[in-house]
Amino acid sequence: MTRAVRSEAPTVPLHSAAPPRARRRSWVTRVVLGSVLVGLLVVGGTAFRVWQVARIDDRRPVDAVVVLGAAQYDGQPSSIFAARLRHAQQLYDAGMAPRIVTTGGGRPGDAYTEAEAGRRYLIRQGVPAGAVVAVPVGSDTLLSLQAVADRARQDRWGRALLVSDPWHSLRARQMARDSGLDAWTSPTRSGPVVQTRETQIRYIVRETGAMLYYRLTHASVDTETTGLG
């Protein structure tokens, strides 16, 4: 009797391995998407912190109220600067500190520095001359705060309440702390920077980029016209 011979058909795998080139493309795609997601989280988180700190008035008794400089014109503070100075005076009158420190240098040809213009303004408003200290150094926020920190060490004080515009608060506070000051913020709620929703959004976007730049470089964004350098 002849036995039937059964032929075995070759087995074909249901899922063949992807070629190396396809695997590389898939890996690169995942890395790119992951990097984009992390970048969005970092930017979004920073923007949220700018917005969050802008809403906080962290006033408390300190050694000095420090007013960050802005534009001045022949000794007359700009509207942005004047709003900060008025807020600093309110904090001084409320007993938050025994002194106000005005900051900011000047451009070539200026008769006054920002710090000097701020000091003159506060004295005209009735703040005792002995309670206003001008630190006329620095063309941006970081340099000004480093100069204030040097003056604080010289005069043996270290706790500061920073006055600037709301959206500037997070970066200014970080710079002050990095310079060696125990710093908190009390932003002004008046002035051109806080008047319209469009202006607020523009400054939040700008400050988000400036804060990320500072974290990467530990340098300040050069902005001579806004006082938010």
mmCIF file with all atom_site columns, N, CA, C and O in Angstrom, residues 169-219:
data_model
loop_
_atom_site.group_PDB
_atom_site.id
_atom_site.type_symbol
_atom_site.label_atom_id
_atom_site.label_alt_id
_atom_site.label_comp_id
_atom_site.label_asym_id
_atom_site.label_entity_id
_atom_site.label_seq_id
_atom_site.pdbx_PDB_ins_code
_atom_site.Cartn_x
_atom_site.Cartn_y
_atom_site.Cartn_z
_atom_site.occupancy
_atom_site.B_iso_or_equiv
_atom_site.pdbx_formal_charge
_atom_site.auth_seq_id
_atom_site.auth_comp_id
_atom_site.auth_asym_id
_atom_site.auth_atom_id
_atom_site.pdbx_PDB_model_num
ATOM 1   N N  . SER A 1 169 ? 7.171  91.095  37.129 1.00 0.00 ? 169 SER A N  1
ATOM 2   C CA . SER A 1 169 ? 7.446  90.715  38.514 1.00 0.00 ? 169 SER A CA 1
ATOM 3   C C  . SER A 1 169 ? 8.221  89.412  38.631 1.00 0.00 ? 169 SER A C  1
ATOM 4   O O  . SER A 1 169 ? 9.172  89.320  39.424 1.00 0.00 ? 169 SER A O  1
ATOM 5   N N  . LEU A 1 170 ? 7.829  88.382  37.909 1.00 0.00 ? 170 LEU A N  1
ATOM 6   C CA . LEU A 1 170 ? 8.480  87.078  38.052 1.00 0.00 ? 170 LEU A CA 1
ATOM 7   C C  . LEU A 1 170 ? 9.962  87.164  37.721 1.00 0.00 ? 170 LEU A C  1
ATOM 8   O O  . LEU A 1 170 ? 10.816 86.704  38.490 1.00 0.00 ? 170 LEU A O  1
ATOM 9   N N  . ARG A 1 171 ? 10.288 87.768  36.597 1.00 0.00 ? 171 ARG A N  1
ATOM 10  C CA . ARG A 1 171 ? 11.685 87.825  36.163 1.00 0.00 ? 171 ARG A CA 1
ATOM 11  C C  . ARG A 1 171 ? 12.502 88.740  37.078 1.00 0.00 ? 171 ARG A C  1
ATOM 12  O O  . ARG A 1 171 ? 13.641 88.421  37.443 1.00 0.00 ? 171 ARG A O  1
ATOM 13  N N  . ALA A 1 172 ? 11.917 89.878  37.471 1.00 0.00 ? 172 ALA A N  1
ATOM 14  C CA . ALA A 1 172 ? 12.624 90.784  38.367 1.00 0.00 ? 172 ALA A CA 1
ATOM 15  C C  . ALA A 1 172 ? 12.914 90.106  39.703 1.00 0.00 ? 172 ALA A C  1
ATOM 16  O O  . ALA A 1 172 ? 14.017 90.232  40.255 1.00 0.00 ? 172 ALA A O  1
ATOM 17  N N  . ARG A 1 173 ? 11.944 89.377  40.230 1.00 0.00 ? 173 ARG A N  1
ATOM 18  C CA . ARG A 1 173 ? 12.148 88.684  41.499 1.00 0.00 ? 173 ARG A CA 1
ATOM 19  C C  . ARG A 1 173 ? 13.249 87.643  41.399 1.00 0.00 ? 173 ARG A C  1
ATOM 20  O O  . ARG A 1 173 ? 14.107 87.535  42.282 1.00 0.00 ? 173 ARG A O  1
ATOM 21  N N  . GLN A 1 174 ? 13.252 86.888  40.300 1.00 0.00 ? 174 GLN A N  1
ATOM 22  C CA . GLN A 1 174 ? 14.279 85.865  40.123 1.00 0.00 ? 174 GLN A CA 1
ATOM 23  C C  . GLN A 1 174 ? 15.662 86.498  40.007 1.00 0.00 ? 174 GLN A C  1
ATOM 24  O O  . GLN A 1 174 ? 16.636 86.014  40.588 1.00 0.00 ? 174 GLN A O  1
ATOM 25  N N  . MET A 1 175 ? 15.752 87.581  39.251 1.00 0.00 ? 175 MET A N  1
ATOM 26  C CA . MET A 1 175 ? 17.034 88.269  39.102 1.00 0.00 ? 175 MET A CA 1
ATOM 27  C C  . MET A 1 175 ? 17.521 88.812  40.436 1.00 0.00 ? 175 MET A C  1
ATOM 28  O O  . MET A 1 175 ? 18.711 88.739  40.759 1.00 0.00 ? 175 MET A O  1
ATOM 29  N N  . ALA A 1 176 ? 16.609 89.385  41.231 1.00 0.00 ? 176 ALA A N  1
ATOM 30  C CA . ALA A 1 176 ? 16.993 89.938  42.528 1.00 0.00 ? 176 ALA A CA 1
ATOM 31  C C  . ALA A 1 176 ? 17.501 88.840  43.455 1.00 0.00 ? 176 ALA A C  1
ATOM 32  O O  . ALA A 1 176 ? 18.510 89.011  44.146 1.00 0.00 ? 176 ALA A O  1
ATOM 33  N N  . ARG A 1 177 ? 16.801 87.723  43.467 1.00 0.00 ? 177 ARG A N  1
ATOM 34  C CA . ARG A 1 177 ? 17.230 86.617  44.324 1.00 0.00 ? 177 ARG A CA 1
ATOM 35  C C  . ARG A 1 177 ? 18.557 86.041  43.858 1.00 0.00 ? 177 ARG A C  1
ATOM 36  O O  . ARG A 1 177 ? 19.407 85.698  44.683 1.00 0.00 ? 177 ARG A O  1
ATOM 37  N N  . ASP A 1 178 ? 18.737 85.943  42.555 1.00 0.00 ? 178 ASP A N  1
ATOM 38  C CA . ASP A 1 178 ? 20.017 85.459  42.038 1.00 0.00 ? 178 ASP A CA 1
ATOM 39  C C  . ASP A 1 178 ? 21.153 86.426  42.375 1.00 0.00 ? 178 ASP A C  1
ATOM 40  O O  . ASP A 1 178 ? 22.317 86.012  42.445 1.00 0.00 ? 178 ASP A O  1
ATOM 41  N N  . SER A 1 179 ? 20.822 87.701  42.566 1.00 0.00 ? 179 SER A N  1
ATOM 42  C CA . SER A 1 179 ? 21.832 88.710  42.900 1.00 0.00 ? 179 SER A CA 1
ATOM 43  C C  . SER A 1 179 ? 22.141 88.745  44.393 1.00 0.00 ? 179 SER A C  1
ATOM 44  O O  . SER A 1 179 ? 23.046 89.459  44.812 1.00 0.00 ? 179 SER A O  1
ATOM 45  N N  . GLY A 1 180 ? 21.374 88.002  45.198 1.00 0.00 ? 180 GLY A N  1
ATOM 46  C CA . GLY A 1 180 ? 21.654 87.920  46.627 1.00 0.00 ? 180 GLY A CA 1
ATOM 47  C C  . GLY A 1 180 ? 20.666 88.626  47.530 1.00 0.00 ? 180 GLY A C  1
ATOM 48  O O  . GLY A 1 180 ? 20.867 88.669  48.745 1.00 0.00 ? 180 GLY A O  1
ATOM 49  N N  . LEU A 1 181 ? 19.583 89.168  46.982 1.00 0.00 ? 181 LEU A N  1
ATOM 50  C CA . LEU A 1 181 ? 18.574 89.829  47.790 1.00 0.00 ? 181 LEU A CA 1
ATOM 51  C C  . LEU A 1 181 ? 17.472 88.852  48.186 1.00 0.00 ? 181 LEU A C  1
ATOM 52  O O  . LEU A 1 181 ? 17.132 87.945  47.419 1.00 0.00 ? 181 LEU A O  1
ATOM 53  N N  . ASP A 1 182 ? 16.912 89.041  49.383 1.00 0.00 ? 182 ASP A N  1
ATOM 54  C CA . ASP A 1 182 ? 15.671 88.361  49.753 1.00 0.00 ? 182 ASP A CA 1
ATOM 55  C C  . ASP A 1 182 ? 14.544 89.231  49.207 1.00 0.00 ? 182 ASP A C  1
ATOM 56  O O  . ASP A 1 182 ? 14.209 90.266  49.790 1.00 0.00 ? 182 ASP A O  1
ATOM 57  N N  . ALA A 1 183 ? 13.971 88.818  48.088 1.00 0.00 ? 183 ALA A N  1
ATOM 58  C CA . ALA A 1 183 ? 13.088 89.717  47.345 1.00 0.00 ? 183 ALA A CA 1
ATOM 59  C C  . ALA A 1 183 ? 11.676 89.164  47.215 1.00 0.00 ? 183 ALA A C  1
ATOM 60  O O  . ALA A 1 183 ? 11.475 87.958  47.029 1.00 0.00 ? 183 ALA A O  1
ATOM 61  N N  . TRP A 1 184 ? 10.726 90.094  47.313 1.00 0.00 ? 184 TRP A N  1
ATOM 62  C CA . TRP A 1 184 ? 9.325  89.814  47.026 1.00 0.00 ? 184 TRP A CA 1
ATOM 63  C C  . TRP A 1 184 ? 8.819  90.918  46.094 1.00 0.00 ? 184 TRP A C  1
ATOM 64  O O  . TRP A 1 184 ? 9.551  91.877  45.826 1.00 0.00 ? 184 TRP A O  1
ATOM 65  N N  . THR A 1 185 ? 7.598  90.797  45.610 1.00 0.00 ? 185 THR A N  1
ATOM 66  C CA . THR A 1 185 ? 7.106  91.765  44.633 1.00 0.00 ? 185 THR A CA 1
ATOM 67  C C  . THR A 1 185 ? 5.783  92.381  45.070 1.00 0.00 ? 185 THR A C  1
ATOM 68  O O  . THR A 1 185 ? 4.942  91.724  45.683 1.00 0.00 ? 185 THR A O  1
ATOM 69  N N  . SER A 1 186 ? 5.624  93.653  44.732 1.00 0.00 ? 186 SER A N  1
ATOM 70  C CA . SER A 1 186 ? 4.357  94.365  44.901 1.00 0.00 ? 186 SER A CA 1
ATOM 71  C C  . SER A 1 186 ? 4.148  95.199  43.651 1.00 0.00 ? 186 SER A C  1
ATOM 72  O O  . SER A 1 186 ? 4.540  96.374  43.587 1.00 0.00 ? 186 SER A O  1
ATOM 73  N N  . PRO A 1 187 ? 3.565  94.612  42.615 1.00 0.00 ? 187 PRO A N  1
ATOM 74  C CA . PRO A 1 187 ? 3.462  95.319  41.324 1.00 0.00 ? 187 PRO A CA 1
ATOM 75  C C  . PRO A 1 187 ? 2.440  96.440  41.358 1.00 0.00 ? 187 PRO A C  1
ATOM 76  O O  . PRO A 1 187 ? 1.465  96.408  42.104 1.00 0.00 ? 187 PRO A O  1
ATOM 77  N N  . THR A 1 188 ? 2.701  97.451  40.537 1.00 0.00 ? 188 THR A N  1
ATOM 78  C CA . THR A 1 188 ? 1.744  98.535  40.395 1.00 0.00 ? 188 THR A CA 1
ATOM 79  C C  . THR A 1 188 ? 0.518  98.046  39.625 1.00 0.00 ? 188 THR A C  1
ATOM 80  O O  . THR A 1 188 ? 0.611  97.162  38.769 1.00 0.00 ? 188 THR A O  1
ATOM 81  N N  . ARG A 1 189 ? -0.616 98.625  39.933 1.00 0.00 ? 189 ARG A N  1
ATOM 82  C CA . ARG A 1 189 ? -1.870 98.269  39.253 1.00 0.00 ? 189 ARG A CA 1
ATOM 83  C C  . ARG A 1 189 ? -2.380 99.402  38.386 1.00 0.00 ? 189 ARG A C  1
ATOM 84  O O  . ARG A 1 189 ? -3.527 99.380  37.936 1.00 0.00 ? 189 ARG A O  1
ATOM 85  N N  . SER A 1 190 ? -1.551 100.399 38.130 1.00 0.00 ? 190 SER A N  1
ATOM 86  C CA . SER A 1 190 ? -1.956 101.519 37.286 1.00 0.00 ? 190 SER A CA 1
ATOM 87  C C  . SER A 1 190 ? -0.876 101.771 36.252 1.00 0.00 ? 190 SER A C  1
ATOM 88  O O  . SER A 1 190 ? 0.202  101.182 36.301 1.00 0.00 ? 190 SER A O  1
ATOM 89  N N  . GLY A 1 191 ? -1.187 102.642 35.307 1.00 0.00 ? 191 GLY A N  1
ATOM 90  C CA . GLY A 1 191 ? -0.222 102.958 34.258 1.00 0.00 ? 191 GLY A CA 1
ATOM 91  C C  . GLY A 1 191 ? -0.582 102.310 32.938 1.00 0.00 ? 191 GLY A C  1
ATOM 92  O O  . GLY A 1 191 ? -1.449 101.434 32.860 1.00 0.00 ? 191 GLY A O  1
ATOM 93  N N  . PRO A 1 192 ? 0.091  102.714 31.867 1.00 0.00 ? 192 PRO A N  1
ATOM 94  C CA . PRO A 1 192 ? -0.255 102.239 30.518 1.00 0.00 ? 192 PRO A CA 1
ATOM 95  C C  . PRO A 1 192 ? -0.130 100.734 30.339 1.00 0.00 ? 192 PRO A C  1
ATOM 96  O O  . PRO A 1 192 ? -0.857 100.143 29.535 1.00 0.00 ? 192 PRO A O  1
ATOM 97  N N  . VAL A 1 193 ? 0.772  100.089 31.071 1.00 0.00 ? 193 VAL A N  1
ATOM 98  C CA . VAL A 1 193 ? 1.026  98.664  30.852 1.00 0.00 ? 193 VAL A CA 1
ATOM 99  C C  . VAL A 1 193 ? -0.149 97.803  31.271 1.00 0.00 ? 193 VAL A C  1
ATOM 100 O O  . VAL A 1 193 ? -0.306 96.689  30.790 1.00 0.00 ? 193 VAL A O  1
ATOM 101 N N  . VAL A 1 194 ? -1.005 98.293  32.157 1.00 0.00 ? 194 VAL A N  1
ATOM 102 C CA . VAL A 1 194 ? -2.094 97.458  32.683 1.00 0.00 ? 194 VAL A CA 1
ATOM 103 C C  . VAL A 1 194 ? -3.473 97.963  32.268 1.00 0.00 ? 194 VAL A C  1
ATOM 104 O O  . VAL A 1 194 ? -4.482 97.552  32.837 1.00 0.00 ? 194 VAL A O  1
ATOM 105 N N  . GLN A 1 195 ? -3.541 98.810  31.268 1.00 0.00 ? 195 GLN A N  1
ATOM 106 C CA . GLN A 1 195 ? -4.816 99.442  30.957 1.00 0.00 ? 195 GLN A CA 1
ATOM 107 C C  . GLN A 1 195 ? -5.710 98.599  30.052 1.00 0.00 ? 195 GLN A C  1
ATOM 108 O O  . GLN A 1 195 ? -6.923 98.582  30.236 1.00 0.00 ? 195 GLN A O  1
ATOM 109 N N  . THR A 1 196 ? -5.166 97.913  29.063 1.00 0.00 ? 196 THR A N  1
ATOM 110 C CA . THR A 1 196 ? -5.999 97.184  28.109 1.00 0.00 ? 196 THR A CA 1
ATOM 111 C C  . THR A 1 196 ? -5.625 95.714  28.072 1.00 0.00 ? 196 THR A C  1
ATOM 112 O O  . THR A 1 196 ? -4.499 95.326  28.383 1.00 0.00 ? 196 THR A O  1
ATOM 113 N N  . ARG A 1 197 ? -6.595 94.890  27.667 1.00 0.00 ? 197 ARG A N  1
ATOM 114 C CA . ARG A 1 197 ? -6.354 93.455  27.562 1.00 0.00 ? 197 ARG A CA 1
ATOM 115 C C  . ARG A 1 197 ? -5.283 93.147  26.531 1.00 0.00 ? 197 ARG A C  1
ATOM 116 O O  . ARG A 1 197 ? -4.438 92.276  26.744 1.00 0.00 ? 197 ARG A O  1
ATOM 117 N N  . GLU A 1 198 ? -5.288 93.892  25.422 1.00 0.00 ? 198 GLU A N  1
ATOM 118 C CA . GLU A 1 198 ? -4.290 93.654  24.379 1.00 0.00 ? 198 GLU A CA 1
ATOM 119 C C  . GLU A 1 198 ? -2.881 93.953  24.889 1.00 0.00 ? 198 GLU A C  1
ATOM 120 O O  . GLU A 1 198 ? -1.941 93.207  24.606 1.00 0.00 ? 198 GLU A O  1
ATOM 121 N N  . THR A 1 199 ? -2.738 95.030  25.638 1.00 0.00 ? 199 THR A N  1
ATOM 122 C CA . THR A 1 199 ? -1.435 95.377  26.193 1.00 0.00 ? 199 THR A CA 1
ATOM 123 C C  . THR A 1 199 ? -0.959 94.312  27.170 1.00 0.00 ? 199 THR A C  1
ATOM 124 O O  . THR A 1 199 ? 0.208  93.913  27.166 1.00 0.00 ? 199 THR A O  1
ATOM 125 N N  . GLN A 1 200 ? -1.863 93.828  27.995 1.00 0.00 ? 200 GLN A N  1
ATOM 126 C CA . GLN A 1 200 ? -1.512 92.794  28.972 1.00 0.00 ? 200 GLN A CA 1
ATOM 127 C C  . GLN A 1 200 ? -1.030 91.528  28.274 1.00 0.00 ? 200 GLN A C  1
ATOM 128 O O  . GLN A 1 200 ? -0.003 90.948  28.658 1.00 0.00 ? 200 GLN A O  1
ATOM 129 N N  . ILE A 1 201 ? -1.754 91.089  27.255 1.00 0.00 ? 201 ILE A N  1
ATOM 130 C CA . ILE A 1 201 ? -1.364 89.876  26.534 1.00 0.00 ? 201 ILE A CA 1
ATOM 131 C C  . ILE A 1 201 ? 0.000  90.061  25.875 1.00 0.00 ? 201 ILE A C  1
ATOM 132 O O  . ILE A 1 201 ? 0.854  89.167  25.905 1.00 0.00 ? 201 ILE A O  1
ATOM 133 N N  . ARG A 1 202 ? 0.207  91.239  25.291 1.00 0.00 ? 202 ARG A N  1
ATOM 134 C CA . ARG A 1 202 ? 1.486  91.499  24.623 1.00 0.00 ? 202 ARG A CA 1
ATOM 135 C C  . ARG A 1 202 ? 2.643  91.417  25.610 1.00 0.00 ? 202 ARG A C  1
ATOM 136 O O  . ARG A 1 202 ? 3.688  90.825  25.313 1.00 0.00 ? 202 ARG A O  1
ATOM 137 N N  . TYR A 1 203 ? 2.464  91.973  26.808 1.00 0.00 ? 203 TYR A N  1
ATOM 138 C CA . TYR A 1 203 ? 3.536  91.939  27.795 1.00 0.00 ? 203 TYR A CA 1
ATOM 139 C C  . TYR A 1 203 ? 3.728  90.548  28.396 1.00 0.00 ? 203 TYR A C  1
ATOM 140 O O  . TYR A 1 203 ? 4.847  90.161  28.733 1.00 0.00 ? 203 TYR A O  1
ATOM 141 N N  . ILE A 1 204 ? 2.661  89.783  28.534 1.00 0.00 ? 204 ILE A N  1
ATOM 142 C CA . ILE A 1 204 ? 2.810  88.410  29.021 1.00 0.00 ? 204 ILE A CA 1
ATOM 143 C C  . ILE A 1 204 ? 3.625  87.590  28.029 1.00 0.00 ? 204 ILE A C  1
ATOM 144 O O  . ILE A 1 204 ? 4.534  86.839  28.414 1.00 0.00 ? 204 ILE A O  1
ATOM 145 N N  . VAL A 1 205 ? 3.317  87.725  26.740 1.00 0.00 ? 205 VAL A N  1
ATOM 146 C CA . VAL A 1 205 ? 4.075  87.010  25.709 1.00 0.00 ? 205 VAL A CA 1
ATOM 147 C C  . VAL A 1 205 ? 5.535  87.448  25.735 1.00 0.00 ? 205 VAL A C  1
ATOM 148 O O  . VAL A 1 205 ? 6.457  86.618  25.702 1.00 0.00 ? 205 VAL A O  1
ATOM 149 N N  . ARG A 1 206 ? 5.763  88.749  25.797 1.00 0.00 ? 206 ARG A N  1
ATOM 150 C CA . ARG A 1 206 ? 7.126  89.263  25.809 1.00 0.00 ? 206 ARG A CA 1
ATOM 151 C C  . ARG A 1 206 ? 7.896  88.777  27.036 1.00 0.00 ? 206 ARG A C  1
ATOM 152 O O  . ARG A 1 206 ? 9.044  88.345  26.937 1.00 0.00 ? 206 ARG A O  1
ATOM 153 N N  . GLU A 1 207 ? 7.270  88.852  28.208 1.00 0.00 ? 207 GLU A N  1
ATOM 154 C CA . GLU A 1 207 ? 7.952  88.446  29.432 1.00 0.00 ? 207 GLU A CA 1
ATOM 155 C C  . GLU A 1 207 ? 8.185  86.939  29.491 1.00 0.00 ? 207 GLU A C  1
ATOM 156 O O  . GLU A 1 207 ? 9.160  86.484  30.098 1.00 0.00 ? 207 GLU A O  1
ATOM 157 N N  . THR A 1 208 ? 7.311  86.154  28.873 1.00 0.00 ? 208 THR A N  1
ATOM 158 C CA . THR A 1 208 ? 7.546  84.708  28.807 1.00 0.00 ? 208 THR A CA 1
ATOM 159 C C  . THR A 1 208 ? 8.832  84.424  28.044 1.00 0.00 ? 208 THR A C  1
ATOM 160 O O  . THR A 1 208 ? 9.686  83.656  28.501 1.00 0.00 ? 208 THR A O  1
ATOM 161 N N  . GLY A 1 209 ? 8.996  85.065  26.900 1.00 0.00 ? 209 GLY A N  1
ATOM 162 C CA . GLY A 1 209 ? 10.228 84.897  26.129 1.00 0.00 ? 209 GLY A CA 1
ATOM 163 C C  . GLY A 1 209 ? 11.440 85.412  26.878 1.00 0.00 ? 209 GLY A C  1
ATOM 164 O O  . GLY A 1 209 ? 12.504 84.785  26.878 1.00 0.00 ? 209 GLY A O  1
ATOM 165 N N  . ALA A 1 210 ? 11.295 86.555  27.551 1.00 0.00 ? 210 ALA A N  1
ATOM 166 C CA . ALA A 1 210 ? 12.421 87.131  28.285 1.00 0.00 ? 210 ALA A CA 1
ATOM 167 C C  . ALA A 1 210 ? 12.823 86.254  29.463 1.00 0.00 ? 210 ALA A C  1
ATOM 168 O O  . ALA A 1 210 ? 14.013 86.113  29.773 1.00 0.00 ? 210 ALA A O  1
ATOM 169 N N  . MET A 1 211 ? 11.843 85.645  30.134 1.00 0.00 ? 211 MET A N  1
ATOM 170 C CA . MET A 1 211 ? 12.148 84.769  31.258 1.00 0.00 ? 211 MET A CA 1
ATOM 171 C C  . MET A 1 211 ? 12.867 83.515  30.783 1.00 0.00 ? 211 MET A C  1
ATOM 172 O O  . MET A 1 211 ? 13.841 83.062  31.411 1.00 0.00 ? 211 MET A O  1
ATOM 173 N N  . LEU A 1 212 ? 12.416 82.940  29.684 1.00 0.00 ? 212 LEU A N  1
ATOM 174 C CA . LEU A 1 212 ? 13.094 81.765  29.138 1.00 0.00 ? 212 LEU A CA 1
ATOM 175 C C  . LEU A 1 212 ? 14.514 82.112  28.717 1.00 0.00 ? 212 LEU A C  1
ATOM 176 O O  . LEU A 1 212 ? 15.447 81.329  28.928 1.00 0.00 ? 212 LEU A O  1
ATOM 177 N N  . TYR A 1 213 ? 14.687 83.288  28.129 1.00 0.00 ? 213 TYR A N  1
ATOM 178 C CA . TYR A 1 213 ? 16.024 83.737  27.724 1.00 0.00 ? 213 TYR A CA 1
ATOM 179 C C  . TYR A 1 213 ? 16.935 83.868  28.942 1.00 0.00 ? 213 TYR A C  1
ATOM 180 O O  . TYR A 1 213 ? 18.102 83.461  28.916 1.00 0.00 ? 213 TYR A O  1
ATOM 181 N N  . TYR A 1 214 ? 16.394 84.434  30.014 1.00 0.00 ? 214 TYR A N  1
ATOM 182 C CA . TYR A 1 214 ? 17.202 84.600  31.225 1.00 0.00 ? 214 TYR A CA 1
ATOM 183 C C  . TYR A 1 214 ? 17.591 83.245  31.810 1.00 0.00 ? 214 TYR A C  1
ATOM 184 O O  . TYR A 1 214 ? 18.730 83.052  32.257 1.00 0.00 ? 214 TYR A O  1
ATOM 185 N N  . ARG A 1 215 ? 16.670 82.303  31.826 1.00 0.00 ? 215 ARG A N  1
ATOM 186 C CA . ARG A 1 215 ? 16.986 80.976  32.357 1.00 0.00 ? 215 ARG A CA 1
ATOM 187 C C  . ARG A 1 215 ? 18.092 80.294  31.558 1.00 0.00 ? 215 ARG A C  1
ATOM 188 O O  . ARG A 1 215 ? 18.930 79.594  32.122 1.00 0.00 ? 215 ARG A O  1
ATOM 189 N N  . LEU A 1 216 ? 18.103 80.533  30.259 1.00 0.00 ? 216 LEU A N  1
ATOM 190 C CA . LEU A 1 216 ? 19.111 79.898  29.408 1.00 0.00 ? 216 LEU A CA 1
ATOM 191 C C  . LEU A 1 216 ? 20.459 80.596  29.480 1.00 0.00 ? 216 LEU A C  1
ATOM 192 O O  . LEU A 1 216 ? 21.506 79.948  29.409 1.00 0.00 ? 216 LEU A O  1
ATOM 193 N N  . THR A 1 217 ? 20.448 81.923  29.595 1.00 0.00 ? 217 THR A N  1
ATOM 194 C CA . THR A 1 217 ? 21.694 82.692  29.452 1.00 0.00 ? 217 THR A CA 1
ATOM 195 C C  . THR A 1 217 ? 22.120 83.436  30.713 1.00 0.00 ? 217 THR A C  1
ATOM 196 O O  . THR A 1 217 ? 23.259 83.881  30.797 1.00 0.00 ? 217 THR A O  1
ATOM 197 N N  . HIS A 1 218 ? 21.191 83.609  31.668 1.00 0.00 ? 218 HIS A N  1
ATOM 198 C CA . HIS A 1 218 ? 21.432 84.459  32.838 1.00 0.00 ? 218 HIS A CA 1
ATOM 199 C C  . HIS A 1 218 ? 21.832 85.874  32.414 1.00 0.00 ? 218 HIS A C  1
ATOM 200 O O  . HIS A 1 218 ? 22.639 86.531  33.070 1.00 0.00 ? 218 HIS A O  1
ATOM 201 N N  . ALA A 1 219 ? 21.229 86.319  31.335 1.00 0.00 ? 219 ALA A N  1
ATOM 202 C CA . ALA A 1 219 ? 21.416 87.683  30.842 1.00 0.00 ? 219 ALA A CA 1
ATOM 203 C C  . ALA A 1 219 ? 20.045 88.323  30.663 1.00 0.00 ? 219 ALA A C  1
ATOM 204 O O  . ALA A 1 219 ? 19.024 87.640  30.587 1.00 0.00 ? 219 ALA A O  1
#
